[in-house]
Short mmCIF file of C-alpha atoms and ligand atoms in Angstrom, two decimals:
data_model
loop_
_atom_site.label_atom_id
_atom_site.label_comp_id
_atom_site.label_asym_id
_atom_site.label_seq_id
_atom_site.Cartn_x
_atom_site.Cartn_y
_atom_site.Cartn_z
CA UNK A 182 0.00 0.00 0.00
CA UNK A 183 1.20 3.50 -0.89
CA UNK A 184 0.06 6.40 1.28
CA UNK A 185 0.54 9.90 -0.14
CA UNK A 186 0.06 13.29 1.48
CA UNK A 187 -0.94 15.94 -1.01
CA UNK A 188 -2.75 19.19 -1.67
CA UNK A 189 -4.90 20.58 -4.42
CA UNK A 190 -4.51 24.06 -3.00
CA UNK A 191 -6.42 23.52 0.24
CA UNK A 192 -5.34 21.82 3.47
CA UNK A 193 -3.16 18.73 3.06
CA UNK A 194 -5.01 15.46 2.69
CA UNK A 195 -4.02 11.80 2.38
CA UNK A 196 -4.70 9.16 -0.22
CA UNK A 197 -3.78 5.69 -1.45
CA UNK A 198 -1.73 5.63 -4.65
CA UNK A 199 -2.15 2.76 -7.13
CA UNK A 200 0.68 0.44 -8.16
CA UNK A 201 1.40 2.43 -11.32
CA UNK A 202 1.88 5.58 -9.22
CA UNK A 203 -0.84 7.40 -11.18
CA UNK A 204 -4.20 7.37 -9.40
CA UNK A 205 -4.98 8.53 -5.87
CA UNK A 206 -7.99 7.44 -3.79
CA UNK A 207 -8.53 9.94 -0.99
CA UNK A 208 -8.76 8.70 2.61
CA UNK A 209 -10.23 10.47 5.60
CA UNK A 210 -7.96 11.61 8.42
CA UNK A 211 -4.29 11.04 9.11
CA UNK A 212 -3.37 7.37 8.60
CA UNK A 213 -0.87 7.61 11.46
CA UNK A 214 -3.68 8.09 13.94
CA UNK A 215 -6.91 6.90 12.31
CA UNK A 216 -8.05 3.76 10.53
CA UNK A 217 -7.74 4.01 6.76
CA UNK A 218 -11.14 4.68 5.17
CA UNK A 219 -11.71 5.78 1.60
CA UNK A 220 -13.83 8.90 1.07
CA UNK A 221 -14.81 7.88 -2.47
CA UNK A 222 -13.02 10.89 -4.00
CA UNK A 223 -10.32 10.10 -6.56
CA UNK A 224 -7.74 12.13 -8.43
CA UNK A 225 -4.42 11.57 -10.18
CA UNK A 226 -0.84 12.20 -9.09
CA UNK A 227 -0.49 14.65 -12.00
CA UNK A 228 -3.36 16.78 -10.75
CA UNK A 229 -2.09 17.30 -7.19
CA UNK A 230 1.01 18.56 -5.47
CA UNK A 231 2.62 15.78 -3.47
CA UNK A 232 3.86 16.87 -0.05
CA UNK A 233 6.34 15.24 2.30
CA UNK A 234 4.40 12.09 3.27
CA UNK A 235 5.01 12.76 6.95
CA UNK A 236 6.05 15.76 9.04
CA UNK A 237 7.66 14.18 12.11
CA UNK A 238 6.07 15.52 15.28
CA UNK A 239 9.03 14.69 17.45
CA UNK A 240 12.19 13.70 15.55
CA UNK A 241 14.15 12.45 12.60
CA UNK A 242 16.92 10.10 13.63
CA UNK A 243 19.82 9.89 11.22
CA UNK A 244 22.27 7.00 11.09
CA UNK A 245 25.81 7.76 9.97
CA UNK A 246 28.12 5.38 8.11
CA UNK A 247 25.84 2.35 7.87
CA UNK A 248 27.38 1.12 4.60
CA UNK A 249 31.04 0.05 4.75
CA UNK A 250 31.90 1.40 1.27
CA UNK A 251 30.50 4.83 2.21
CA UNK A 252 32.42 4.86 5.51
CA UNK A 253 35.55 4.11 3.47
CA UNK A 254 34.93 6.92 0.97
CA UNK A 255 34.57 9.30 3.93
CA UNK A 256 38.03 8.23 5.03
CA UNK A 257 37.40 5.87 7.90
CA UNK A 258 35.90 2.65 9.11
CA UNK A 259 32.28 2.19 10.06
CA UNK A 260 31.66 2.51 13.81
CA UNK A 261 30.93 -0.74 15.66
CA UNK A 262 27.56 0.55 16.87
CA UNK A 263 25.07 2.69 14.90
CA UNK A 264 26.07 6.35 14.94
CA UNK A 265 22.94 8.41 15.65
CA UNK A 266 22.21 12.08 15.11
CA UNK A 267 19.03 14.16 15.15
CA UNK A 268 17.55 16.37 12.43
CA UNK A 269 14.86 18.97 13.26
CA UNK A 270 11.47 18.50 11.59
CA UNK A 271 11.81 21.98 10.06
CA UNK A 272 14.35 20.47 7.64
CA UNK A 273 11.65 18.36 5.94
CA UNK A 274 10.42 19.28 2.46
CA UNK A 275 8.51 17.27 -0.12
CA UNK A 276 8.87 16.10 -3.72
CA UNK A 277 9.88 18.89 -6.09
CA UNK A 278 10.51 21.41 -3.33
CA UNK A 279 13.79 23.32 -3.66
CA UNK A 280 16.69 22.53 -1.35
CA UNK A 281 17.98 25.97 -0.37
CA UNK A 282 21.77 26.05 -0.16
CA UNK A 283 22.78 28.30 2.75
CA UNK A 284 25.52 30.91 2.35
CA UNK A 285 27.44 29.41 5.30
CA UNK A 286 28.49 26.39 3.20
CA UNK A 287 30.50 25.92 0.02
CA UNK A 288 30.30 22.13 -0.02
CA UNK A 289 26.79 20.69 -0.03
CA UNK A 290 26.35 16.99 -0.70
CA UNK A 291 23.48 14.63 -1.45
CA UNK A 292 22.98 11.34 0.43
CA UNK A 293 20.28 9.05 -0.96
CA UNK A 294 18.73 6.90 1.77
CA UNK A 295 15.88 4.60 2.72
CA UNK A 296 13.72 6.29 5.38
CA UNK A 297 11.65 4.30 7.88
CA UNK A 298 8.43 5.81 9.27
CA UNK A 299 7.47 4.65 12.74
CA UNK A 300 3.78 3.78 13.19
CA UNK A 301 3.37 3.18 16.91
CA UNK A 302 4.84 4.23 20.24
CA UNK A 303 7.70 2.03 21.40
CA UNK A 304 10.60 1.96 23.83
CA UNK A 305 13.34 -0.60 24.53
CA UNK A 306 12.14 -3.03 21.87
CA UNK A 307 14.03 -5.95 20.31
CA UNK A 308 14.79 -6.21 16.58
CA UNK A 309 12.03 -8.84 16.34
CA UNK A 310 9.51 -6.49 17.95
CA UNK A 311 10.65 -3.66 15.65
CA UNK A 312 8.86 -5.29 12.71
CA UNK A 313 5.52 -4.45 14.33
CA UNK A 314 6.12 -0.71 14.83
CA UNK A 315 6.86 0.33 11.23
CA UNK A 316 4.21 2.14 9.21
CA UNK A 317 6.27 2.10 6.03
CA UNK A 318 9.17 3.46 4.02
CA UNK A 319 10.01 6.36 1.77
CA UNK A 320 12.97 7.93 -0.03
CA UNK A 321 15.12 10.52 1.72
CA UNK A 322 17.93 12.86 0.81
CA UNK A 323 20.11 13.45 3.88
CA UNK A 324 21.53 16.71 2.52
CA UNK A 325 24.78 17.62 4.26
CA UNK A 326 26.97 20.74 4.41
CA UNK A 327 30.20 18.74 4.30
CA UNK A 328 32.45 21.66 5.32
CA UNK A 329 30.32 22.50 8.38
CA UNK A 330 30.02 18.84 9.33
CA UNK A 331 33.79 18.82 9.64
CA UNK A 332 34.31 22.25 11.24
CA UNK A 333 31.41 22.02 13.72
CA UNK A 334 32.20 18.53 14.99
CA UNK A 335 28.51 18.20 15.88
CA UNK A 336 26.30 17.47 12.84
CA UNK A 337 23.21 19.39 13.93
CA UNK A 338 23.78 22.43 11.73
CA UNK A 339 25.40 20.62 8.80
CA UNK A 340 22.41 18.28 8.38
CA UNK A 341 19.70 20.39 9.98
CA UNK A 342 19.29 23.47 7.78
CA UNK A 343 15.76 24.22 6.57
CA UNK A 344 14.99 22.11 3.44
CA UNK A 345 17.87 19.66 4.08
CA UNK A 346 15.63 16.62 4.52
CA UNK A 347 13.52 15.97 1.41
CA UNK A 348 11.13 13.02 1.95
CA UNK A 349 8.82 11.29 -0.55
CA UNK A 350 7.15 10.63 -2.86
CA UNK A 351 4.85 8.59 -0.58
CA UNK A 352 4.97 5.94 2.16
CA UNK A 353 5.19 2.37 0.81
CA UNK A 354 4.10 -0.07 3.50
CA UNK A 355 5.64 -3.19 1.92
CA UNK A 356 9.32 -3.20 0.96
CA UNK A 357 11.61 -6.21 0.63
CA UNK A 358 14.50 -4.86 2.70
CA UNK A 359 16.83 -7.65 1.57
CA UNK A 360 17.04 -6.27 -1.94
CA UNK A 361 15.82 -2.67 -2.21
CA UNK A 362 17.95 -0.67 -4.67
CA UNK A 363 18.82 2.90 -3.65
CA UNK A 364 19.84 4.95 -6.68
CA UNK A 365 20.81 8.63 -6.71
CA UNK A 366 21.16 10.68 -9.86
CA UNK A 367 22.59 14.19 -10.23
CA UNK A 368 21.10 15.91 -13.30
CA UNK A 369 20.34 12.44 -14.63
CA UNK A 370 23.82 10.98 -14.05
CA UNK A 371 23.88 7.98 -11.70
CA UNK A 372 26.02 8.72 -8.64
CA UNK A 373 24.86 6.14 -6.09
CA UNK A 374 23.60 2.65 -6.91
CA UNK A 375 23.45 0.63 -3.70
CA UNK A 376 21.29 -1.99 -2.09
CA UNK A 377 19.87 -2.11 1.42
CA UNK A 378 21.34 -5.62 1.58
CA UNK A 379 24.69 -3.89 2.19
CA UNK A 380 23.60 -2.11 5.37
CA UNK A 381 25.91 -2.90 8.28
CA UNK A 382 23.05 -2.67 10.80
CA UNK A 383 19.71 -3.74 9.34
CA UNK A 384 16.49 -1.74 9.73
CA UNK A 385 15.24 -3.86 12.66
CA UNK A 386 18.51 -3.46 14.56
CA UNK A 387 18.48 0.30 13.96
CA UNK A 388 14.92 0.71 15.28
CA UNK A 389 15.74 -1.41 18.32
CA UNK A 390 18.96 0.52 18.96
CA UNK A 391 17.24 3.91 18.64
CA UNK A 392 14.40 2.77 20.92
CA UNK A 393 16.92 2.05 23.67
CA UNK A 394 17.83 5.75 23.67
CA UNK A 395 14.58 7.47 22.67
CA UNK A 396 10.89 6.71 22.96
CA UNK A 397 9.81 6.41 19.32
CA UNK A 398 6.50 8.06 18.41
CA UNK A 399 4.17 7.66 15.43
CA UNK A 400 5.56 9.73 12.58
CA UNK A 401 9.16 9.61 13.75
CA UNK A 402 11.52 8.96 10.85
CA UNK A 403 14.78 7.01 10.81
CA UNK A 404 17.23 7.66 7.96
CA UNK A 405 19.14 4.42 7.54
CA UNK A 406 22.42 5.64 6.07
CA UNK A 407 23.70 6.20 2.55
CA UNK A 408 25.54 3.88 0.13
CA UNK A 409 28.82 4.93 -1.47
CA UNK A 410 28.98 7.56 -4.18
CA UNK A 411 28.05 10.75 -2.33
CA UNK A 412 29.10 13.99 -4.00
CA UNK A 413 28.67 17.73 -4.13
CA UNK A 414 25.81 19.61 -5.73
CA UNK A 415 26.02 22.95 -7.56
CA UNK A 416 23.20 25.49 -7.48
CA UNK A 417 20.78 24.80 -10.31
CA UNK A 418 21.33 21.05 -10.28
CA UNK A 419 18.67 18.47 -9.48
CA UNK A 420 19.06 15.39 -7.29
CA UNK A 421 16.77 12.39 -7.62
CA UNK A 422 16.63 9.54 -5.11
CA UNK A 423 14.96 6.42 -6.45
CA UNK A 424 14.20 3.26 -4.50
CA UNK A 425 12.92 0.61 -6.87
CA UNK A 426 10.07 -0.66 -4.71
CA UNK A 427 8.93 2.79 -3.58
CA UNK A 428 9.31 5.46 -6.26
CA UNK A 429 11.43 8.54 -6.78
CA UNK A 430 12.03 11.81 -4.97
CA UNK A 431 13.44 14.68 -7.03
CA UNK A 432 14.47 18.12 -5.78
CA UNK A 433 16.19 21.12 -7.39
CA UNK A 434 19.00 22.79 -5.45
CA UNK A 435 18.98 26.58 -5.37
CA UNK A 436 21.30 29.15 -3.86
CA UNK A 437 19.91 31.05 -0.88
CA UNK A 438 18.94 34.59 -1.82
CA UNK A 439 19.29 37.16 0.94
MG1 LIG B 526 23.19 10.14 5.82
#
């Protein structure tokens, strides 16, 4: 099942997208908190503006260096335990929204990632129990100001600027995590072509690990790390993250205007 959040000019609403990614059947309420019921209204993806499928109420948890080849390209080894950081929900934008490149950075990079959306409250759960708390998955771009990541030490600013966390195009509830392909293109040129099979810590371990630090709430998002091939973006370029079983998320990058 694919759950989209979208607008036709009025308040955001939710709908179920068909397998072809073309038609939308509207549902009533927010699927995170209410049972899914169709309203009978239908539209098409072309006729609406897709929004970020979820705006986290409490947090986005990022995981650093969860693919060995990416850890190596960053000049180190992957940490033994998942490396967590937090991104503010004000960084979230949706499909097609511009990523605004702040004047404080000269080196802004894309990171294509699988994002996990938590569906129910949990704390101190095991990897086995983690399977029951997931609502679904979407594509994410963990945009990073590489120079500030290095100079700050902390990653809050480098990964937390407004617009630095594009999510979309919708939440797919069923993904085969043993073989999902995460592909990133920069102006159409393939830069990352990885598979979730290469994660060091799998999705269930990451949820369990995070839950031993934080209470996870419905709508919380976990970014599961990026495969190798990250690179810098110039203003005017477009980055597309595609996960074969989900869909694609494409965003233009623009220079901040004072
Ligand atoms: Mg990342």
